[in-house]
Amino acid sequence: MEHLTILGAGFSGLSSAYHFSGKSTLYEKRDSFGGTASSMQWKDFVFDYGPHVSFTKDTYVKDLLAKAVDGEFFIKKALTGNYYQGHWVRHPAICNLCDLPPEVNRDALVSFIEAREANELPLKTYRDWCEQGQGKYFADHFTHLYTRKFWTVEPEKMTYQWAGERVARPGLKRVIDGSLGLQSDSGHYFTEFRYPKKGGYGAYSGFWKEAEERINLNLNHTITEIDLKKRILSFAQQPSVNFGDTLISSLPLPEFVRLVSDAPDAVKAAANQLQCTSIALVNIALQEPALLPYHWLYIYDEDIIVPRVTFYSNLSEFNAPPNCTAIQAEVPYGNSRPLPSENVVERVISDLEKCGILKKSAILHAWQVNVKYGYVIFDFQREAAVKVIHDWMKKHEVKPVGRFGLWQYLWSDQAIKSGKQLISSMIKV
Ligand SMILES: Cc1cc2nc3c(=O)[nH]c(=O)nc-3n(C[C@H](O)[C@H](O)[C@H](O)COP(=O)(O)OP(=O)(O)OC[C@H]3O[C@@H](n4cnc5c(N)ncnc54)[C@H](O)[C@@H]3O)c2cc1C
């Protein structure tokens, strides 16, 4: 295998090229590389395409990313807040119940203990998993509300295996300590993160440049058709090319299937079953210092359309001019939860002002960017549908990679590792 063709120049496509010792050609529709983990700018305000920090424990990836920014990154202790009906609660809220009104604290604690005492029923859904591990009261008042806003679906529509470490299910002593105010730390599942000093998270995406001479990166190349039999890629503006024996694709599976016009009906049907969230990002540049110290925060209230807000200028002071603030709010949407018909930017600003997160009078600029592929929804059709598509790709010598090629919940370090693992598996064969 002397040459590889790779679709998409996000972290997984770039990692596949970087870890391949031969030459590779990448095709990317955007005018820059880095994909979902890249950054954008307005004047001197920097925002990512959705909040990104690196909390990988993998030394190999840590070193690779550190090299990409010449060691110019911060290591920060994560400061995360929760907003609940006018109260600020340390994260995760289940471990810090004493920050809530006494009745909420009591009811959440009682329900947590009751859930532990109840006979454990077999878990089926994410709803069961939350209620069994956090208690029904906390699940009803926090986690389920957040699930509806962030995941855009009801908790019983999702499996629970993906949640693992990502959603807090602490032990009894930890919850009691947090209820009585005896906790010595917040109980967050990760304590520190890394973030580039300059250029936003996207600055990490240059990790492949050390191997630049082997990599032919073609930006502004939107693939419009893939002929798997004749091995031809067609583009919106450039002449078609032949891609040879092996193709690596980090394109979202539904996009890949759509581009192959003669994909079998069963494969098209499987692609139609895949669900993910889309996200309207509202970037806000403010001419005042941040009102809150958090790196990011979660909002549970149903009347506030935003589930998560990130303070980019708290992640790095170079993400905004001195005494200014860069904030981003996420408004997830999807088939089960469409975007509100009103003006999203105006609604977000008014919601955030209500929570005391910003003052409208300090806004210099605010705008909306929609991200079509946000988070893969782990519903009950996902596994079987992915298998149908992957089996078909395998028959045609196409190797899927990355978050949307594998249709998994991968962080950026895992996207890098998926490219590395794919290349080593191809070399072993
Ligand atoms: C809101 C959000 C927050 C996140 N937070 C974190 C975090 O805090 N920490 C962390 O480590 N990870 C985080 N992640 C995950 C991280 O972004 C991903 O794991 C990683 O970026 C995935 O890389 P990828 O290469 O697999 O996919 P992508 O980056 O999506 O790459 C796919 C590429 O294919 C290109 N493409 C698509 N269609 C075509 C076409 N027709 N023609 C040509 N090119 C095409 C796309 O433009 C894109 O560049 C977050 C993700 C999201 C959405």
mmCIF file of C-alpha atoms in Angstrom, residues 39-299:
data_model
loop_
_atom_site.group_PDB
_atom_site.id
_atom_site.type_symbol
_atom_site.label_atom_id
_atom_site.label_comp_id
_atom_site.label_asym_id
_atom_site.label_seq_id
_atom_site.Cartn_x
_atom_site.Cartn_y
_atom_site.Cartn_z
ATOM 1 C CA SER A 39 -11.955 27.581 15.637
ATOM 2 C CA MET A 40 -13.414 30.796 14.243
ATOM 3 C CA GLN A 41 -12.749 34.451 14.892
ATOM 4 C CA TRP A 42 -14.456 37.846 14.901
ATOM 5 C CA LYS A 43 -11.902 40.654 15.250
ATOM 6 C CA ASP A 44 -9.799 39.518 18.254
ATOM 7 C CA PHE A 45 -12.520 37.274 19.693
ATOM 8 C CA VAL A 46 -11.954 33.528 19.286
ATOM 9 C CA PHE A 47 -14.602 30.791 19.495
ATOM 10 C CA ASP A 48 -14.510 27.069 18.715
ATOM 11 C CA TYR A 49 -17.091 25.146 16.701
ATOM 12 C CA GLY A 50 -18.654 24.066 19.983
ATOM 13 C CA PRO A 51 -16.752 24.078 23.277
ATOM 14 C CA HIS A 52 -13.561 22.018 23.211
ATOM 15 C CA VAL A 53 -10.981 21.351 25.896
ATOM 16 C CA SER A 54 -8.530 18.452 26.058
ATOM 17 C CA PHE A 55 -8.820 16.212 29.073
ATOM 18 C CA THR A 56 -7.093 13.211 27.555
ATOM 19 C CA LYS A 57 -4.978 11.041 29.836
ATOM 20 C CA ASP A 58 -3.232 9.513 26.835
ATOM 21 C CA THR A 59 0.421 10.588 26.948
ATOM 22 C CA TYR A 60 0.981 10.003 23.239
ATOM 23 C CA VAL A 61 -1.859 12.360 22.263
ATOM 24 C CA LYS A 62 -0.902 14.879 24.949
ATOM 25 C CA ASP A 63 2.615 15.091 23.483
ATOM 26 C CA LEU A 64 1.354 15.283 19.907
ATOM 27 C CA LEU A 65 -0.984 18.178 20.719
ATOM 28 C CA ALA A 66 1.626 19.938 22.855
ATOM 29 C CA LYS A 67 4.065 19.804 19.928
ATOM 30 C CA ALA A 68 1.417 21.223 17.576
ATOM 31 C CA VAL A 69 1.308 24.431 19.630
ATOM 32 C CA ASP A 70 5.040 24.487 20.523
ATOM 33 C CA GLY A 71 4.208 23.854 24.168
ATOM 34 C CA GLU A 72 2.067 27.004 24.305
ATOM 35 C CA PHE A 73 -0.983 25.697 26.173
ATOM 36 C CA PHE A 74 -2.621 26.246 29.542
ATOM 37 C CA ILE A 75 -3.299 23.526 32.088
ATOM 38 C CA LYS A 76 -6.320 24.674 34.061
ATOM 39 C CA LYS A 77 -8.441 23.281 36.850
ATOM 40 C CA ALA A 78 -11.944 22.965 35.398
ATOM 41 C CA LEU A 79 -14.351 25.449 36.907
ATOM 42 C CA THR A 80 -17.836 24.376 35.891
ATOM 43 C CA GLY A 81 -21.123 25.779 37.144
ATOM 44 C CA ASN A 82 -24.750 24.709 37.115
ATOM 45 C CA TYR A 83 -27.644 27.142 36.948
ATOM 46 C CA TYR A 84 -30.920 25.972 38.480
ATOM 47 C CA GLN A 85 -33.817 28.391 39.027
ATOM 48 C CA GLY A 86 -31.637 31.284 40.119
ATOM 49 C CA HIS A 87 -29.117 29.187 42.097
ATOM 50 C CA TRP A 88 -25.478 28.518 41.206
ATOM 51 C CA VAL A 89 -24.435 24.978 42.013
ATOM 52 C CA ARG A 90 -20.979 23.416 41.819
ATOM 53 C CA HIS A 91 -20.541 20.635 39.256
ATOM 54 C CA PRO A 92 -21.709 17.896 39.275
ATOM 55 C CA ALA A 93 -24.867 19.055 41.025
ATOM 56 C CA ILE A 94 -25.646 15.606 42.509
ATOM 57 C CA CYS A 95 -22.367 15.827 44.463
ATOM 58 C CA ASN A 96 -23.051 19.387 45.668
ATOM 59 C CA LEU A 97 -26.694 19.369 46.773
ATOM 60 C CA CYS A 98 -25.972 21.835 49.603
ATOM 61 C CA ASP A 99 -25.767 24.626 46.990
ATOM 62 C CA LEU A 100 -29.509 24.131 46.316
ATOM 63 C CA PRO A 101 -32.496 25.308 48.396
ATOM 64 C CA PRO A 102 -32.892 23.060 51.515
ATOM 65 C CA GLU A 103 -36.113 21.369 50.309
ATOM 66 C CA VAL A 104 -34.533 20.455 46.957
ATOM 67 C CA ASN A 105 -31.417 19.226 48.769
ATOM 68 C CA ARG A 106 -33.542 17.078 51.109
ATOM 69 C CA ASP A 107 -35.826 15.647 48.417
ATOM 70 C CA ALA A 108 -32.902 14.823 46.123
ATOM 71 C CA LEU A 109 -31.019 13.122 48.957
ATOM 72 C CA VAL A 110 -34.033 11.079 50.111
ATOM 73 C CA SER A 111 -34.754 9.986 46.559
ATOM 74 C CA PHE A 112 -31.084 9.073 46.016
ATOM 75 C CA ILE A 113 -31.139 6.845 49.117
ATOM 76 C CA GLU A 114 -34.488 5.290 48.116
ATOM 77 C CA ALA A 115 -33.093 4.408 44.691
ATOM 78 C CA ARG A 116 -30.182 2.606 46.339
ATOM 79 C CA GLU A 117 -32.488 0.683 48.644
ATOM 80 C CA ALA A 118 -34.885 -0.376 45.880
ATOM 81 C CA ASN A 119 -34.303 -3.735 44.236
ATOM 82 C CA GLU A 120 -32.173 -3.085 41.210
ATOM 83 C CA LEU A 121 -34.251 -3.710 38.106
ATOM 84 C CA PRO A 122 -32.459 -4.646 34.897
ATOM 85 C CA LEU A 123 -31.398 -1.458 33.136
ATOM 86 C CA LYS A 124 -32.801 -0.848 29.669
ATOM 87 C CA THR A 125 -32.749 2.866 28.959
ATOM 88 C CA TYR A 126 -30.839 5.996 29.855
ATOM 89 C CA ARG A 127 -33.885 7.021 31.926
ATOM 90 C CA ASP A 128 -33.493 3.848 34.069
ATOM 91 C CA TRP A 129 -29.753 4.433 34.382
ATOM 92 C CA CYS A 130 -30.203 8.022 35.621
ATOM 93 C CA GLU A 131 -33.026 7.205 38.030
ATOM 94 C CA GLN A 132 -31.246 4.193 39.471
ATOM 95 C CA GLY A 133 -27.916 5.970 39.880
ATOM 96 C CA GLN A 134 -29.071 9.469 40.883
ATOM 97 C CA GLY A 135 -32.574 8.989 42.302
ATOM 98 C CA LYS A 136 -35.848 9.877 40.570
ATOM 99 C CA TYR A 137 -36.132 13.352 42.089
ATOM 100 C CA PHE A 138 -32.720 14.489 40.864
ATOM 101 C CA ALA A 139 -33.274 12.832 37.472
ATOM 102 C CA ASP A 140 -36.672 14.550 37.052
ATOM 103 C CA HIS A 141 -35.434 17.993 38.127
ATOM 104 C CA PHE A 142 -31.982 17.966 36.523
ATOM 105 C CA THR A 143 -30.771 15.157 34.275
ATOM 106 C CA HIS A 144 -33.969 14.518 32.303
ATOM 107 C CA LEU A 145 -34.503 18.248 31.710
ATOM 108 C CA TYR A 146 -30.933 18.524 30.480
ATOM 109 C CA THR A 147 -31.323 15.420 28.291
ATOM 110 C CA ARG A 148 -34.342 16.951 26.548
ATOM 111 C CA LYS A 149 -32.465 20.193 25.888
ATOM 112 C CA PHE A 150 -29.026 18.790 25.049
ATOM 113 C CA TRP A 151 -29.789 15.424 23.449
ATOM 114 C CA THR A 152 -33.099 16.642 21.951
ATOM 115 C CA VAL A 153 -34.834 13.329 22.776
ATOM 116 C CA GLU A 154 -36.533 11.751 25.773
ATOM 117 C CA PRO A 155 -34.209 9.729 28.037
ATOM 118 C CA GLU A 156 -36.116 6.479 27.386
ATOM 119 C CA LYS A 157 -35.241 6.757 23.680
ATOM 120 C CA MET A 158 -31.549 6.329 24.485
ATOM 121 C CA THR A 159 -29.399 3.412 25.599
ATOM 122 C CA TYR A 160 -27.253 4.012 28.677
ATOM 123 C CA GLN A 161 -23.947 2.265 27.914
ATOM 124 C CA TRP A 162 -22.417 5.396 26.339
ATOM 125 C CA ALA A 163 -22.839 7.417 29.542
ATOM 126 C CA GLY A 164 -20.096 5.633 31.509
ATOM 127 C CA GLU A 165 -17.917 8.250 33.176
ATOM 128 C CA ARG A 166 -19.622 11.113 31.342
ATOM 129 C CA VAL A 167 -22.608 11.424 33.651
ATOM 130 C CA ALA A 168 -22.105 11.443 37.429
ATOM 131 C CA ARG A 169 -23.350 8.427 39.433
ATOM 132 C CA PRO A 170 -21.516 8.921 42.728
ATOM 133 C CA GLY A 171 -21.481 6.758 45.849
ATOM 134 C CA LEU A 172 -23.672 7.343 48.919
ATOM 135 C CA LYS A 173 -20.998 8.963 51.105
ATOM 136 C CA ARG A 174 -20.060 11.441 48.374
ATOM 137 C CA VAL A 175 -23.694 12.523 47.941
ATOM 138 C CA ILE A 176 -24.259 12.830 51.715
ATOM 139 C CA ASP A 177 -21.052 14.869 52.099
ATOM 140 C CA GLY A 178 -22.233 17.153 49.296
ATOM 141 C CA SER A 179 -25.665 17.459 50.831
ATOM 142 C CA LEU A 180 -24.231 18.461 54.217
ATOM 143 C CA GLY A 181 -21.511 20.732 52.771
ATOM 144 C CA LEU A 182 -18.694 18.421 53.893
ATOM 145 C CA GLN A 183 -17.233 17.783 50.430
ATOM 146 C CA SER A 184 -13.550 18.587 49.950
ATOM 147 C CA ASP A 185 -13.757 18.874 46.139
ATOM 148 C CA SER A 186 -16.523 19.274 43.568
ATOM 149 C CA GLY A 187 -16.466 15.583 42.569
ATOM 150 C CA HIS A 188 -16.117 16.372 38.842
ATOM 151 C CA TYR A 189 -14.965 13.356 36.818
ATOM 152 C CA PHE A 190 -12.067 15.305 35.399
ATOM 153 C CA THR A 191 -10.273 18.017 37.254
ATOM 154 C CA GLU A 192 -7.918 19.648 34.805
ATOM 155 C CA PHE A 193 -7.808 20.296 31.094
ATOM 156 C CA ARG A 194 -5.437 21.627 28.466
ATOM 157 C CA TYR A 195 -6.250 24.393 26.035
ATOM 158 C CA PRO A 196 -3.988 26.253 23.542
ATOM 159 C CA LYS A 197 -2.938 29.721 24.616
ATOM 160 C CA LYS A 198 -3.599 31.250 21.206
ATOM 161 C CA GLY A 199 -5.889 30.466 18.280
ATOM 162 C CA GLY A 200 -8.518 28.463 20.155
ATOM 163 C CA TYR A 201 -8.738 24.657 20.242
ATOM 164 C CA GLY A 202 -8.226 24.612 16.486
ATOM 165 C CA ALA A 203 -4.548 25.468 17.051
ATOM 166 C CA TYR A 204 -4.070 21.805 17.984
ATOM 167 C CA SER A 205 -5.174 20.681 14.518
ATOM 168 C CA GLY A 206 -1.726 21.439 13.048
ATOM 169 C CA PHE A 207 -0.344 18.233 14.647
ATOM 170 C CA TRP A 208 0.028 16.622 11.190
ATOM 171 C CA LYS A 209 2.331 19.313 9.776
ATOM 172 C CA GLU A 210 5.490 17.509 10.828
ATOM 173 C CA ALA A 211 4.615 15.001 8.060
ATOM 174 C CA GLU A 212 3.607 17.698 5.564
ATOM 175 C CA GLU A 213 5.842 16.434 2.764
ATOM 176 C CA ARG A 214 3.899 13.121 2.640
ATOM 177 C CA ILE A 215 0.439 14.710 2.780
ATOM 178 C CA ASN A 216 -1.364 16.271 -0.141
ATOM 179 C CA LEU A 217 -4.169 18.292 1.490
ATOM 180 C CA ASN A 218 -6.845 19.610 -0.855
ATOM 181 C CA LEU A 219 -9.113 22.173 0.826
ATOM 182 C CA ASN A 220 -12.269 23.599 -0.806
ATOM 183 C CA HIS A 221 -12.929 20.176 -2.343
ATOM 184 C CA THR A 222 -16.579 19.300 -1.729
ATOM 185 C CA ILE A 223 -17.201 15.705 -2.729
ATOM 186 C CA THR A 224 -20.459 15.470 -4.626
ATOM 187 C CA GLU A 225 -20.428 11.838 -5.771
ATOM 188 C CA ILE A 226 -18.570 8.636 -5.008
ATOM 189 C CA ASP A 227 -18.538 5.792 -7.532
ATOM 190 C CA LEU A 228 -17.425 2.760 -5.566
ATOM 191 C CA LYS A 229 -17.251 0.444 -8.592
ATOM 192 C CA LYS A 230 -15.246 2.697 -10.898
ATOM 193 C CA ARG A 231 -13.387 4.131 -7.827
ATOM 194 C CA ILE A 232 -14.098 7.740 -8.819
ATOM 195 C CA LEU A 233 -14.624 10.819 -6.637
ATOM 196 C CA SER A 234 -16.452 13.812 -8.129
ATOM 197 C CA PHE A 235 -16.259 17.332 -6.722
ATOM 198 C CA ALA A 236 -18.407 20.440 -6.859
ATOM 199 C CA GLN A 237 -15.777 22.431 -8.735
ATOM 200 C CA GLN A 238 -12.739 20.306 -9.612
ATOM 201 C CA PRO A 239 -12.274 17.466 -12.119
ATOM 202 C CA SER A 240 -13.015 13.931 -10.877
ATOM 203 C CA VAL A 241 -10.209 11.695 -9.607
ATOM 204 C CA ASN A 242 -9.609 7.982 -9.295
ATOM 205 C CA PHE A 243 -9.040 6.861 -5.718
ATOM 206 C CA GLY A 244 -7.531 3.434 -6.233
ATOM 207 C CA ASP A 245 -7.950 0.376 -4.040
ATOM 208 C CA THR A 246 -8.447 1.726 -0.541
ATOM 209 C CA LEU A 247 -10.457 4.681 0.598
ATOM 210 C CA ILE A 248 -10.606 6.061 4.156
ATOM 211 C CA SER A 249 -13.663 8.119 5.016
ATOM 212 C CA SER A 250 -14.265 10.338 8.045
ATOM 213 C CA LEU A 251 -17.409 11.768 6.436
ATOM 214 C CA PRO A 252 -20.561 11.399 8.514
ATOM 215 C CA LEU A 253 -22.123 8.049 7.532
ATOM 216 C CA PRO A 254 -25.405 9.574 6.263
ATOM 217 C CA GLU A 255 -23.389 11.929 4.012
ATOM 218 C CA PHE A 256 -21.217 9.114 2.706
ATOM 219 C CA VAL A 257 -24.245 6.966 1.831
ATOM 220 C CA ARG A 258 -25.977 9.921 0.152
ATOM 221 C CA LEU A 259 -22.933 10.483 -2.081
ATOM 222 C CA VAL A 260 -23.002 6.914 -3.436
ATOM 223 C CA SER A 261 -25.916 7.088 -5.842
ATOM 224 C CA ASP A 262 -26.262 3.312 -6.289
ATOM 225 C CA ALA A 263 -26.093 2.455 -2.576
ATOM 226 C CA PRO A 264 -28.466 -0.486 -1.862
ATOM 227 C CA ASP A 265 -31.895 0.394 -0.433
ATOM 228 C CA ALA A 266 -31.113 -1.393 2.845
ATOM 229 C CA VAL A 267 -28.047 0.807 3.294
ATOM 230 C CA LYS A 268 -30.005 3.966 2.492
ATOM 231 C CA ALA A 269 -32.685 2.893 4.980
ATOM 232 C CA ALA A 270 -30.026 2.279 7.649
ATOM 233 C CA ALA A 271 -28.517 5.729 7.003
ATOM 234 C CA ASN A 272 -31.970 7.279 7.454
ATOM 235 C CA GLN A 273 -32.194 5.713 10.896
ATOM 236 C CA LEU A 274 -29.047 7.382 12.246
ATOM 237 C CA GLN A 275 -29.838 10.248 14.573
ATOM 238 C CA CYS A 276 -27.588 13.020 15.798
ATOM 239 C CA THR A 277 -28.020 16.429 17.332
ATOM 240 C CA SER A 278 -27.346 19.583 15.352
ATOM 241 C CA ILE A 279 -26.270 22.681 17.256
ATOM 242 C CA ALA A 280 -26.970 26.373 16.739
ATOM 243 C CA LEU A 281 -23.949 28.107 18.238
ATOM 244 C CA VAL A 282 -24.516 31.700 19.297
ATOM 245 C CA ASN A 283 -21.197 33.551 19.605
ATOM 246 C CA ILE A 284 -21.262 36.743 21.643
ATOM 247 C CA ALA A 285 -18.468 39.331 21.906
ATOM 248 C CA LEU A 286 -18.788 41.593 24.949
ATOM 249 C CA GLN A 287 -16.943 44.791 25.779
ATOM 250 C CA GLU A 288 -16.841 44.028 29.522
ATOM 251 C CA PRO A 289 -14.982 41.524 31.711
ATOM 252 C CA ALA A 290 -16.808 38.230 32.327
ATOM 253 C CA LEU A 291 -19.550 38.393 34.968
ATOM 254 C CA LEU A 292 -18.793 34.800 36.033
ATOM 255 C CA PRO A 293 -15.549 32.863 36.604
ATOM 256 C CA TYR A 294 -16.676 29.589 34.976
ATOM 257 C CA HIS A 295 -15.033 27.937 31.999
ATOM 258 C CA TRP A 296 -18.410 26.548 31.058
ATOM 259 C CA LEU A 297 -21.769 26.025 32.737
ATOM 260 C CA TYR A 298 -24.958 24.010 32.430
ATOM 261 C CA ILE A 299 -28.519 25.327 32.587
#
